[in-house]
Amino acid sequence: MKPPKPSPPLNVPESSNTVKVSIIGTTSHVHIPTTPFFEPAIKGFDFLDCPAFSFLIQSSSGRSLLFDLGIRKDWQNLAPSVTDWIKEWGVVITVEKDVAEILEDNGVKRESIEGIIWRPPPVTQSGICARLARTSTSPDTFILMGGDVSHHGGQFRPTEYVPLPQELKPNPLDRHSSHPCPGSVFEAVHWKNKVDEPIFEAANLEDGKGASEDFQGAMESIGELVEVDGQDHVFTVVAYDKSLLGIVEFFPAKANQWKEKGWMKGRWAFLGDFKEAVEAAD
C-alpha cells in the first residue's frame, strides 16, 4: 500500500477561540437509489439507506447557530421541482421530528437559535455548503460539517492523502470481529484498482436528472473536501453518512472530544457497503 502524501495546509487563522459542536441525529431516514449520486455502480450497493445529520454550534458567549435542519417532516411541501425529483426516483423519506422539536426536548429553546446556515434541498448534491468548526486548541482540532458536498465516503476516500491501509481495524465488513480486514479486498472492487483515488465520482447522467446541479462544480467541491479530509486533526461529517452510526455520539452530547474518543476509527466504516461486491470478487 502507498504511503500518504502530506495534505495541503488548512491555512486557518490561529485562534484561542473554540465552539461547542453537537451532531444532531434528526430522526430522518432516506432510502434512495445510488444511481443519481455517484458512479460507477458496485455490485450489491444499489441504494442509500441513511440518516440525515445537522449541527448545533454554540460559542463561549452562549450564542447558538444551526448548520442545516435535516429534512422537515412535511417534506411534501418542498418546491415542486424537488418533490417531483423525489417521486421520480422513488425516494422513501421518513421523519419523526423536526430539529426544533429535538432541541426543545433537550432543553434548548428554538428562540435561542440566532441563525441557520442552510444547505441545498434534501437529497441533492451541489457542494456549495460546508463549514469548518474549531473544536479544541493546543492542539487544534476541527470538525468539517460537509453538508451535501458528498453523500458517501467512497466519493472522497481513498486519496493520495488518505490511501487505503494495508489492514483495516475495526473490520468494516464485520465491526464485531477482532480480526483486521486486508485493504486489498477493496482494491479489487475499485473500478480502477486504485488505493489512492476515490471509489466513486459524482454521477453525470446524460439526461441531466442526477443529483448534482453542476457536475463540474460538484467534482471541484469534492476535490476541496479531499484536501481537508486528509488532515488527521479534522473529523469529517457529511449529511447522510450512515457509517458513523454506532461510532459518534449525538446531541445533547458534544462532539468536541472526537479525537480523544477515537471517532476517527470510523474513517473506513463506509467500506462495509461493499460486502457483496467483495464476496463476489473473492
PDB file of N, CA and C in Angstrom, residues 67-164:
ATOM      1  N   PHE A  67     -26.355  24.439  11.849  1.00  0.00           N
ATOM      2  CA  PHE A  67     -25.928  24.158  10.487  1.00  0.00           C
ATOM      3  C   PHE A  67     -26.873  23.102   9.953  1.00  0.00           C
ATOM      4  N   ASP A  68     -27.772  23.544   9.105  1.00  0.00           N
ATOM      5  CA  ASP A  68     -28.748  22.662   8.480  1.00  0.00           C
ATOM      6  C   ASP A  68     -29.896  22.316   9.430  1.00  0.00           C
ATOM      7  N   LEU A  69     -30.993  21.883   8.849  1.00  0.00           N
ATOM      8  CA  LEU A  69     -32.167  21.467   9.620  1.00  0.00           C
ATOM      9  C   LEU A  69     -32.602  20.049   9.282  1.00  0.00           C
ATOM     10  N   GLY A  70     -31.710  19.288   8.648  1.00  0.00           N
ATOM     11  CA  GLY A  70     -32.111  17.936   8.277  1.00  0.00           C
ATOM     12  C   GLY A  70     -33.237  17.985   7.247  1.00  0.00           C
ATOM     13  N   ILE A  71     -34.156  17.055   7.359  1.00  0.00           N
ATOM     14  CA  ILE A  71     -35.312  17.002   6.454  1.00  0.00           C
ATOM     15  C   ILE A  71     -36.567  17.314   7.259  1.00  0.00           C
ATOM     16  N   ARG A  72     -37.345  18.217   6.799  1.00  0.00           N
ATOM     17  CA  ARG A  72     -38.553  18.608   7.520  1.00  0.00           C
ATOM     18  C   ARG A  72     -39.618  17.514   7.454  1.00  0.00           C
ATOM     19  N   LYS A  73     -40.455  17.480   8.469  1.00  0.00           N
ATOM     20  CA  LYS A  73     -41.496  16.453   8.499  1.00  0.00           C
ATOM     21  C   LYS A  73     -42.447  16.573   7.318  1.00  0.00           C
ATOM     22  N   ASP A  74     -42.757  17.798   6.941  1.00  0.00           N
ATOM     23  CA  ASP A  74     -43.679  17.995   5.822  1.00  0.00           C
ATOM     24  C   ASP A  74     -42.899  18.200   4.523  1.00  0.00           C
ATOM     25  N   TRP A  75     -41.962  17.296   4.247  1.00  0.00           N
ATOM     26  CA  TRP A  75     -41.118  17.444   3.060  1.00  0.00           C
ATOM     27  C   TRP A  75     -41.949  17.472   1.770  1.00  0.00           C
ATOM     28  N   GLN A  76     -43.173  16.985   1.846  1.00  0.00           N
ATOM     29  CA  GLN A  76     -44.057  17.016   0.662  1.00  0.00           C
ATOM     30  C   GLN A  76     -44.347  18.443   0.220  1.00  0.00           C
ATOM     31  N   ASN A  77     -44.104  19.420   1.122  1.00  0.00           N
ATOM     32  CA  ASN A  77     -44.370  20.825   0.791  1.00  0.00           C
ATOM     33  C   ASN A  77     -43.131  21.573   0.310  1.00  0.00           C
ATOM     34  N   LEU A  78     -42.068  20.825   0.013  1.00  0.00           N
ATOM     35  CA  LEU A  78     -40.891  21.450  -0.602  1.00  0.00           C
ATOM     36  C   LEU A  78     -41.258  21.921  -2.008  1.00  0.00           C
ATOM     37  N   ALA A  79     -40.352  22.624  -2.649  1.00  0.00           N
ATOM     38  CA  ALA A  79     -40.600  23.126  -4.008  1.00  0.00           C
ATOM     39  C   ALA A  79     -40.957  21.970  -4.940  1.00  0.00           C
ATOM     40  N   PRO A  80     -41.900  22.190  -5.864  1.00  0.00           N
ATOM     41  CA  PRO A  80     -42.313  21.114  -6.774  1.00  0.00           C
ATOM     42  C   PRO A  80     -41.159  20.463  -7.531  1.00  0.00           C
ATOM     43  N   SER A  81     -40.141  21.237  -7.892  1.00  0.00           N
ATOM     44  CA  SER A  81     -39.007  20.662  -8.620  1.00  0.00           C
ATOM     45  C   SER A  81     -38.285  19.616  -7.775  1.00  0.00           C
ATOM     46  N   VAL A  82     -38.269  19.822  -6.450  1.00  0.00           N
ATOM     47  CA  VAL A  82     -37.626  18.874  -5.545  1.00  0.00           C
ATOM     48  C   VAL A  82     -38.517  17.657  -5.326  1.00  0.00           C
ATOM     49  N   THR A  83     -39.791  17.895  -5.032  1.00  0.00           N
ATOM     50  CA  THR A  83     -40.687  16.766  -4.759  1.00  0.00           C
ATOM     51  C   THR A  83     -40.906  15.919  -6.015  1.00  0.00           C
ATOM     52  N   ASP A  84     -40.919  16.549  -7.185  1.00  0.00           N
ATOM     53  CA  ASP A  84     -41.048  15.770  -8.422  1.00  0.00           C
ATOM     54  C   ASP A  84     -39.848  14.851  -8.611  1.00  0.00           C
ATOM     55  N   TRP A  85     -38.650  15.380  -8.317  1.00  0.00           N
ATOM     56  CA  TRP A  85     -37.426  14.582  -8.435  1.00  0.00           C
ATOM     57  C   TRP A  85     -37.461  13.429  -7.446  1.00  0.00           C
ATOM     58  N   ILE A  86     -37.909  13.685  -6.231  1.00  0.00           N
ATOM     59  CA  ILE A  86     -38.005  12.657  -5.202  1.00  0.00           C
ATOM     60  C   ILE A  86     -38.945  11.534  -5.648  1.00  0.00           C
ATOM     61  N   LYS A  87     -40.088  11.916  -6.193  1.00  0.00           N
ATOM     62  CA  LYS A  87     -41.057  10.910  -6.637  1.00  0.00           C
ATOM     63  C   LYS A  87     -40.544  10.143  -7.849  1.00  0.00           C
ATOM     64  N   GLU A  88     -39.881  10.824  -8.754  1.00  0.00           N
ATOM     65  CA  GLU A  88     -39.387  10.174  -9.973  1.00  0.00           C
ATOM     66  C   GLU A  88     -38.376   9.077  -9.649  1.00  0.00           C
ATOM     67  N   TRP A  89     -37.540   9.329  -8.635  1.00  0.00           N
ATOM     68  CA  TRP A  89     -36.511   8.356  -8.279  1.00  0.00           C
ATOM     69  C   TRP A  89     -36.984   7.355  -7.223  1.00  0.00           C
ATOM     70  N   GLY A  90     -38.236   7.461  -6.826  1.00  0.00           N
ATOM     71  CA  GLY A  90     -38.772   6.503  -5.864  1.00  0.00           C
ATOM     72  C   GLY A  90     -38.157   6.607  -4.489  1.00  0.00           C
ATOM     73  N   VAL A  91     -37.836   7.829  -4.087  1.00  0.00           N
ATOM     74  CA  VAL A  91     -37.211   8.054  -2.787  1.00  0.00           C
ATOM     75  C   VAL A  91     -38.243   7.856  -1.679  1.00  0.00           C
ATOM     76  N   VAL A  92     -37.833   7.165  -0.614  1.00  0.00           N
ATOM     77  CA  VAL A  92     -38.694   6.970   0.548  1.00  0.00           C
ATOM     78  C   VAL A  92     -38.092   7.762   1.701  1.00  0.00           C
ATOM     79  N   ILE A  93     -38.862   8.698   2.248  1.00  0.00           N
ATOM     80  CA  ILE A  93     -38.393   9.557   3.332  1.00  0.00           C
ATOM     81  C   ILE A  93     -39.308   9.396   4.536  1.00  0.00           C
ATOM     82  N   THR A  94     -38.706   9.198   5.695  1.00  0.00           N
ATOM     83  CA  THR A  94     -39.469   9.208   6.948  1.00  0.00           C
ATOM     84  C   THR A  94     -38.793  10.177   7.916  1.00  0.00           C
ATOM     85  N   VAL A  95     -39.596  10.946   8.614  1.00  0.00           N
ATOM     86  CA  VAL A  95     -39.085  11.917   9.585  1.00  0.00           C
ATOM     87  C   VAL A  95     -39.999  11.886  10.802  1.00  0.00           C
ATOM     88  N   GLU A  96     -39.419  11.603  11.962  1.00  0.00           N
ATOM     89  CA  GLU A  96     -40.215  11.552  13.187  1.00  0.00           C
ATOM     90  C   GLU A  96     -40.394  12.934  13.817  1.00  0.00           C
ATOM     91  N   LYS A  97     -39.304  13.732  13.836  1.00  0.00           N
ATOM     92  CA  LYS A  97     -39.352  15.035  14.496  1.00  0.00           C
ATOM     93  C   LYS A  97     -38.583  16.065  13.692  1.00  0.00           C
ATOM     94  N   ASP A  98     -39.050  17.307  13.728  1.00  0.00           N
ATOM     95  CA  ASP A  98     -38.267  18.409  13.212  1.00  0.00           C
ATOM     96  C   ASP A  98     -37.146  18.721  14.198  1.00  0.00           C
ATOM     97  N   VAL A  99     -36.088  19.377  13.716  1.00  0.00           N
ATOM     98  CA  VAL A  99     -34.952  19.700  14.574  1.00  0.00           C
ATOM     99  C   VAL A  99     -35.377  20.569  15.752  1.00  0.00           C
ATOM    100  N   ALA A 100     -36.308  21.491  15.529  1.00  0.00           N
ATOM    101  CA  ALA A 100     -36.769  22.349  16.629  1.00  0.00           C
ATOM    102  C   ALA A 100     -37.361  21.523  17.769  1.00  0.00           C
ATOM    103  N   GLU A 101     -38.077  20.465  17.436  1.00  0.00           N
ATOM    104  CA  GLU A 101     -38.636  19.589  18.466  1.00  0.00           C
ATOM    105  C   GLU A 101     -37.531  18.871  19.229  1.00  0.00           C
ATOM    106  N   ILE A 102     -36.516  18.406  18.504  1.00  0.00           N
ATOM    107  CA  ILE A 102     -35.402  17.693  19.137  1.00  0.00           C
ATOM    108  C   ILE A 102     -34.673  18.612  20.102  1.00  0.00           C
ATOM    109  N   LEU A 103     -34.440  19.848  19.685  1.00  0.00           N
ATOM    110  CA  LEU A 103     -33.768  20.816  20.549  1.00  0.00           C
ATOM    111  C   LEU A 103     -34.568  21.054  21.826  1.00  0.00           C
ATOM    112  N   GLU A 104     -35.847  21.323  21.664  1.00  0.00           N
ATOM    113  CA  GLU A 104     -36.667  21.651  22.825  1.00  0.00           C
ATOM    114  C   GLU A 104     -36.875  20.452  23.741  1.00  0.00           C
ATOM    115  N   ASP A 105     -36.879  19.257  23.181  1.00  0.00           N
ATOM    116  CA  ASP A 105     -36.963  18.056  24.017  1.00  0.00           C
ATOM    117  C   ASP A 105     -35.749  17.933  24.931  1.00  0.00           C
ATOM    118  N   ASN A 106     -34.665  18.608  24.540  1.00  0.00           N
ATOM    119  CA  ASN A 106     -33.426  18.538  25.316  1.00  0.00           C
ATOM    120  C   ASN A 106     -33.049  19.876  25.937  1.00  0.00           C
ATOM    121  N   GLY A 107     -34.051  20.738  26.130  1.00  0.00           N
ATOM    122  CA  GLY A 107     -33.860  21.954  26.900  1.00  0.00           C
ATOM    123  C   GLY A 107     -33.287  23.140  26.160  1.00  0.00           C
ATOM    124  N   VAL A 108     -33.247  23.084  24.839  1.00  0.00           N
ATOM    125  CA  VAL A 108     -32.755  24.227  24.048  1.00  0.00           C
ATOM    126  C   VAL A 108     -33.955  24.874  23.352  1.00  0.00           C
ATOM    127  N   LYS A 109     -34.295  26.061  23.757  1.00  0.00           N
ATOM    128  CA  LYS A 109     -35.451  26.739  23.168  1.00  0.00           C
ATOM    129  C   LYS A 109     -35.135  27.209  21.756  1.00  0.00           C
ATOM    130  N   ARG A 110     -36.105  27.072  20.870  1.00  0.00           N
ATOM    131  CA  ARG A 110     -35.869  27.477  19.480  1.00  0.00           C
ATOM    132  C   ARG A 110     -35.564  28.960  19.372  1.00  0.00           C
ATOM    133  N   GLU A 111     -36.084  29.752  20.320  1.00  0.00           N
ATOM    134  CA  GLU A 111     -35.842  31.200  20.276  1.00  0.00           C
ATOM    135  C   GLU A 111     -34.379  31.547  20.572  1.00  0.00           C
ATOM    136  N   SER A 112     -33.625  30.593  21.142  1.00  0.00           N
ATOM    137  CA  SER A 112     -32.220  30.850  21.461  1.00  0.00           C
ATOM    138  C   SER A 112     -31.303  30.698  20.249  1.00  0.00           C
ATOM    139  N   ILE A 113     -31.827  30.160  19.172  1.00  0.00           N
ATOM    140  CA  ILE A 113     -31.025  29.970  17.957  1.00  0.00           C
ATOM    141  C   ILE A 113     -31.023  31.275  17.156  1.00  0.00           C
ATOM    142  N   GLU A 114     -29.834  31.857  17.009  1.00  0.00           N
ATOM    143  CA  GLU A 114     -29.734  33.161  16.351  1.00  0.00           C
ATOM    144  C   GLU A 114     -29.724  33.085  14.834  1.00  0.00           C
ATOM    145  N   GLY A 115     -29.356  31.937  14.301  1.00  0.00           N
ATOM    146  CA  GLY A 115     -29.299  31.846  12.852  1.00  0.00           C
ATOM    147  C   GLY A 115     -29.160  30.407  12.396  1.00  0.00           C
ATOM    148  N   ILE A 116     -29.418  30.198  11.115  1.00  0.00           N
ATOM    149  CA  ILE A 116     -29.333  28.874  10.498  1.00  0.00           C
ATOM    150  C   ILE A 116     -28.486  28.981   9.236  1.00  0.00           C
ATOM    151  N   ILE A 117     -27.502  28.107   9.135  1.00  0.00           N
ATOM    152  CA  ILE A 117     -26.704  28.008   7.904  1.00  0.00           C
ATOM    153  C   ILE A 117     -27.362  26.928   7.062  1.00  0.00           C
ATOM    154  N   TRP A 118     -27.952  27.354   5.970  1.00  0.00           N
ATOM    155  CA  TRP A 118     -28.722  26.428   5.144  1.00  0.00           C
ATOM    156  C   TRP A 118     -27.822  25.716   4.154  1.00  0.00           C
ATOM    157  N   ARG A 119     -28.160  24.471   3.879  1.00  0.00           N
ATOM    158  CA  ARG A 119     -27.566  23.781   2.738  1.00  0.00           C
ATOM    159  C   ARG A 119     -28.658  23.597   1.694  1.00  0.00           C
ATOM    160  N   PRO A 120     -28.328  23.040   0.509  1.00  0.00           N
ATOM    161  CA  PRO A 120     -29.340  22.875  -0.536  1.00  0.00           C
ATOM    162  C   PRO A 120     -30.473  21.945  -0.097  1.00  0.00           C
ATOM    163  N   PRO A 121     -31.547  21.837  -0.910  1.00  0.00           N
ATOM    164  CA  PRO A 121     -32.667  20.967  -0.556  1.00  0.00           C
ATOM    165  C   PRO A 121     -32.196  19.541  -0.323  1.00  0.00           C
ATOM    166  N   PRO A 122     -32.971  18.751   0.445  1.00  0.00           N
ATOM    167  CA  PRO A 122     -32.555  17.384   0.745  1.00  0.00           C
ATOM    168  C   PRO A 122     -32.388  16.545  -0.502  1.00  0.00           C
ATOM    169  N   VAL A 123     -31.488  15.558  -0.395  1.00  0.00           N
ATOM    170  CA  VAL A 123     -31.174  14.573  -1.432  1.00  0.00           C
ATOM    171  C   VAL A 123     -30.746  15.196  -2.751  1.00  0.00           C
ATOM    172  N   THR A 124     -30.140  16.388  -2.706  1.00  0.00           N
ATOM    173  CA  THR A 124     -29.460  16.920  -3.874  1.00  0.00           C
ATOM    174  C   THR A 124     -27.986  17.026  -3.538  1.00  0.00           C
ATOM    175  N   GLN A 125     -27.162  17.316  -4.539  1.00  0.00           N
ATOM    176  CA  GLN A 125     -25.725  17.397  -4.311  1.00  0.00           C
ATOM    177  C   GLN A 125     -25.161  18.530  -5.143  1.00  0.00           C
ATOM    178  N   SER A 126     -24.887  19.650  -4.507  1.00  0.00           N
ATOM    179  CA  SER A 126     -24.295  20.759  -5.267  1.00  0.00           C
ATOM    180  C   SER A 126     -22.962  21.196  -4.696  1.00  0.00           C
ATOM    181  N   GLY A 127     -22.672  20.793  -3.464  1.00  0.00           N
ATOM    182  CA  GLY A 127     -21.349  21.032  -2.922  1.00  0.00           C
ATOM    183  C   GLY A 127     -21.026  22.478  -2.642  1.00  0.00           C
ATOM    184  N   ILE A 128     -22.023  23.266  -2.272  1.00  0.00           N
ATOM    185  CA  ILE A 128     -21.747  24.687  -2.057  1.00  0.00           C
ATOM    186  C   ILE A 128     -21.765  25.058  -0.581  1.00  0.00           C
ATOM    187  N   CYS A 129     -22.060  24.115   0.291  1.00  0.00           N
ATOM    188  CA  CYS A 129     -22.234  24.481   1.696  1.00  0.00           C
ATOM    189  C   CYS A 129     -21.521  23.486   2.598  1.00  0.00           C
ATOM    190  N   ALA A 130     -20.360  23.887   3.115  1.00  0.00           N
ATOM    191  CA  ALA A 130     -19.631  23.118   4.114  1.00  0.00           C
ATOM    192  C   ALA A 130     -18.962  24.119   5.033  1.00  0.00           C
ATOM    193  N   ARG A 131     -18.789  23.745   6.291  1.00  0.00           N
ATOM    194  CA  ARG A 131     -18.199  24.660   7.258  1.00  0.00           C
ATOM    195  C   ARG A 131     -17.228  23.902   8.162  1.00  0.00           C
ATOM    196  N   LEU A 132     -16.202  24.635   8.612  1.00  0.00           N
ATOM    197  CA  LEU A 132     -15.183  24.078   9.493  1.00  0.00           C
ATOM    198  C   LEU A 132     -15.321  24.729  10.863  1.00  0.00           C
ATOM    199  N   ALA A 133     -15.376  23.916  11.920  1.00  0.00           N
ATOM    200  CA  ALA A 133     -15.514  24.432  13.279  1.00  0.00           C
ATOM    201  C   ALA A 133     -14.319  23.986  14.109  1.00  0.00           C
ATOM    202  N   ARG A 134     -13.699  24.928  14.815  1.00  0.00           N
ATOM    203  CA  ARG A 134     -12.575  24.595  15.689  1.00  0.00           C
ATOM    204  C   ARG A 134     -13.121  24.024  16.995  1.00  0.00           C
ATOM    205  N   THR A 135     -12.737  22.787  17.305  1.00  0.00           N
ATOM    206  CA  THR A 135     -13.279  22.098  18.470  1.00  0.00           C
ATOM    207  C   THR A 135     -12.310  22.035  19.649  1.00  0.00           C
ATOM    208  N   SER A 136     -11.031  22.336  19.426  1.00  0.00           N
ATOM    209  CA  SER A 136     -10.076  22.407  20.530  1.00  0.00           C
ATOM    210  C   SER A 136      -8.848  23.182  20.080  1.00  0.00           C
ATOM    211  N   THR A 137      -8.059  23.611  21.039  1.00  0.00           N
ATOM    212  CA  THR A 137      -6.773  24.251  20.770  1.00  0.00           C
ATOM    213  C   THR A 137      -5.690  23.537  21.579  1.00  0.00           C
ATOM    214  N   SER A 138      -4.472  23.703  21.131  1.00  0.00           N
ATOM    215  CA  SER A 138      -3.302  23.104  21.820  1.00  0.00           C
ATOM    216  C   SER A 138      -3.460  21.614  22.105  1.00  0.00           C
ATOM    217  N   PRO A 139      -3.624  20.760  21.132  1.00  0.00           N
ATOM    218  CA  PRO A 139      -3.526  21.058  19.701  1.00  0.00           C
ATOM    219  C   PRO A 139      -4.876  21.435  19.092  1.00  0.00           C
ATOM    220  N   ASP A 140      -4.817  22.048  17.916  1.00  0.00           N
ATOM    221  CA  ASP A 140      -6.034  22.388  17.187  1.00  0.00           C
ATOM    222  C   ASP A 140      -6.700  21.126  16.651  1.00  0.00           C
ATOM    223  N   THR A 141      -8.015  21.058  16.817  1.00  0.00           N
ATOM    224  CA  THR A 141      -8.808  20.038  16.136  1.00  0.00           C
ATOM    225  C   THR A 141     -10.036  20.727  15.550  1.00  0.00           C
ATOM    226  N   PHE A 142     -10.590  20.121  14.509  1.00  0.00           N
ATOM    227  CA  PHE A 142     -11.722  20.709  13.805  1.00  0.00           C
ATOM    228  C   PHE A 142     -12.724  19.626  13.438  1.00  0.00           C
ATOM    229  N   ILE A 143     -13.968  20.046  13.286  1.00  0.00           N
ATOM    230  CA  ILE A 143     -14.988  19.219  12.646  1.00  0.00           C
ATOM    231  C   ILE A 143     -15.377  19.887  11.346  1.00  0.00           C
ATOM    232  N   LEU A 144     -15.320  19.115  10.270  1.00  0.00           N
ATOM    233  CA  LEU A 144     -15.782  19.602   8.973  1.00  0.00           C
ATOM    234  C   LEU A 144     -17.222  19.156   8.792  1.00  0.00           C
ATOM    235  N   MET A 145     -18.127  20.116   8.778  1.00  0.00           N
ATOM    236  CA  MET A 145     -19.542  19.837   8.542  1.00  0.00           C
ATOM    237  C   MET A 145     -19.753  19.874   7.039  1.00  0.00           C
ATOM    238  N   GLY A 146     -19.761  18.675   6.434  1.00  0.00           N
ATOM    239  CA  GLY A 146     -19.660  18.567   4.983  1.00  0.00           C
ATOM    240  C   GLY A 146     -20.943  18.750   4.214  1.00  0.00           C
ATOM    241  N   GLY A 147     -22.080  18.785   4.915  1.00  0.00           N
ATOM    242  CA  GLY A 147     -23.347  19.007   4.210  1.00  0.00           C
ATOM    243  C   GLY A 147     -23.534  18.043   3.053  1.00  0.00           C
ATOM    244  N   ASP A 148     -23.939  18.594   1.906  1.00  0.00           N
ATOM    245  CA  ASP A 148     -24.217  17.784   0.721  1.00  0.00           C
ATOM    246  C   ASP A 148     -23.067  17.759  -0.270  1.00  0.00           C
ATOM    247  N   VAL A 149     -21.863  18.115   0.169  1.00  0.00           N
ATOM    248  CA  VAL A 149     -20.729  18.013  -0.744  1.00  0.00           C
ATOM    249  C   VAL A 149     -20.598  16.571  -1.233  1.00  0.00           C
ATOM    250  N   SER A 150     -20.909  15.633  -0.351  1.00  0.00           N
ATOM    251  CA  SER A 150     -20.842  14.208  -0.687  1.00  0.00           C
ATOM    252  C   SER A 150     -21.961  13.477   0.038  1.00  0.00           C
ATOM    253  N   HIS A 151     -22.342  12.334  -0.500  1.00  0.00           N
ATOM    254  CA  HIS A 151     -23.357  11.506   0.151  1.00  0.00           C
ATOM    255  C   HIS A 151     -22.796  10.180   0.635  1.00  0.00           C
ATOM    256  N   HIS A 152     -21.508   9.938   0.379  1.00  0.00           N
ATOM    257  CA  HIS A 152     -20.923   8.647   0.760  1.00  0.00           C
ATOM    258  C   HIS A 152     -19.416   8.800   0.844  1.00  0.00           C
ATOM    259  N   GLY A 153     -18.809   8.091   1.817  1.00  0.00           N
ATOM    260  CA  GLY A 153     -17.374   8.184   1.995  1.00  0.00           C
ATOM    261  C   GLY A 153     -16.573   7.776   0.771  1.00  0.00           C
ATOM    262  N   GLY A 154     -17.150   6.928  -0.071  1.00  0.00           N
ATOM    263  CA  GLY A 154     -16.464   6.483  -1.278  1.00  0.00           C
ATOM    264  C   GLY A 154     -16.273   7.573  -2.316  1.00  0.00           C
ATOM    265  N   GLN A 155     -16.921   8.723  -2.125  1.00  0.00           N
ATOM    266  CA  GLN A 155     -16.728   9.838  -3.049  1.00  0.00           C
ATOM    267  C   GLN A 155     -15.483  10.656  -2.720  1.00  0.00           C
ATOM    268  N   PHE A 156     -14.967  10.523  -1.474  1.00  0.00           N
ATOM    269  CA  PHE A 156     -13.784  11.309  -1.119  1.00  0.00           C
ATOM    270  C   PHE A 156     -12.698  10.486  -0.426  1.00  0.00           C
ATOM    271  N   ARG A 157     -12.804   9.179  -0.464  1.00  0.00           N
ATOM    272  CA  ARG A 157     -11.770   8.281   0.037  1.00  0.00           C
ATOM    273  C   ARG A 157     -11.770   7.016  -0.812  1.00  0.00           C
ATOM    274  N   PRO A 158     -10.616   6.341  -0.935  1.00  0.00           N
ATOM    275  CA  PRO A 158      -9.280   6.763  -0.504  1.00  0.00           C
ATOM    276  C   PRO A 158      -8.729   7.869  -1.399  1.00  0.00           C
ATOM    277  N   THR A 159      -7.620   8.477  -0.970  1.00  0.00           N
ATOM    278  CA  THR A 159      -6.958   9.527  -1.751  1.00  0.00           C
ATOM    279  C   THR A 159      -5.451   9.405  -1.542  1.00  0.00           C
ATOM    280  N   GLU A 160      -4.727  10.252  -2.239  1.00  0.00           N
ATOM    281  CA  GLU A 160      -3.277  10.256  -2.046  1.00  0.00           C
ATOM    282  C   GLU A 160      -2.901  10.712  -0.641  1.00  0.00           C
ATOM    283  N   TYR A 161      -3.813  11.450   0.018  1.00  0.00           N
ATOM    284  CA  TYR A 161      -3.570  11.894   1.391  1.00  0.00           C
ATOM    285  C   TYR A 161      -4.023  10.856   2.408  1.00  0.00           C
ATOM    286  N   VAL A 162      -5.028  10.089   2.053  1.00  0.00           N
ATOM    287  CA  VAL A 162      -5.569   9.034   2.918  1.00  0.00           C
ATOM    288  C   VAL A 162      -5.711   7.769   2.073  1.00  0.00           C
ATOM    289  N   PRO A 163      -4.588   7.124   1.736  1.00  0.00           N
ATOM    290  CA  PRO A 163      -4.674   5.912   0.919  1.00  0.00           C
ATOM    291  C   PRO A 163      -5.267   4.751   1.694  1.00  0.00           C
ATOM    292  N   LEU A 164      -5.758   3.784   0.976  1.00  0.00           N
ATOM    293  CA  LEU A 164      -6.334   2.594   1.590  1.00  0.00           C
ATOM    294  C   LEU A 164      -5.250   1.869   2.392  1.00  0.00           C
TER     295      LEU A 164
END
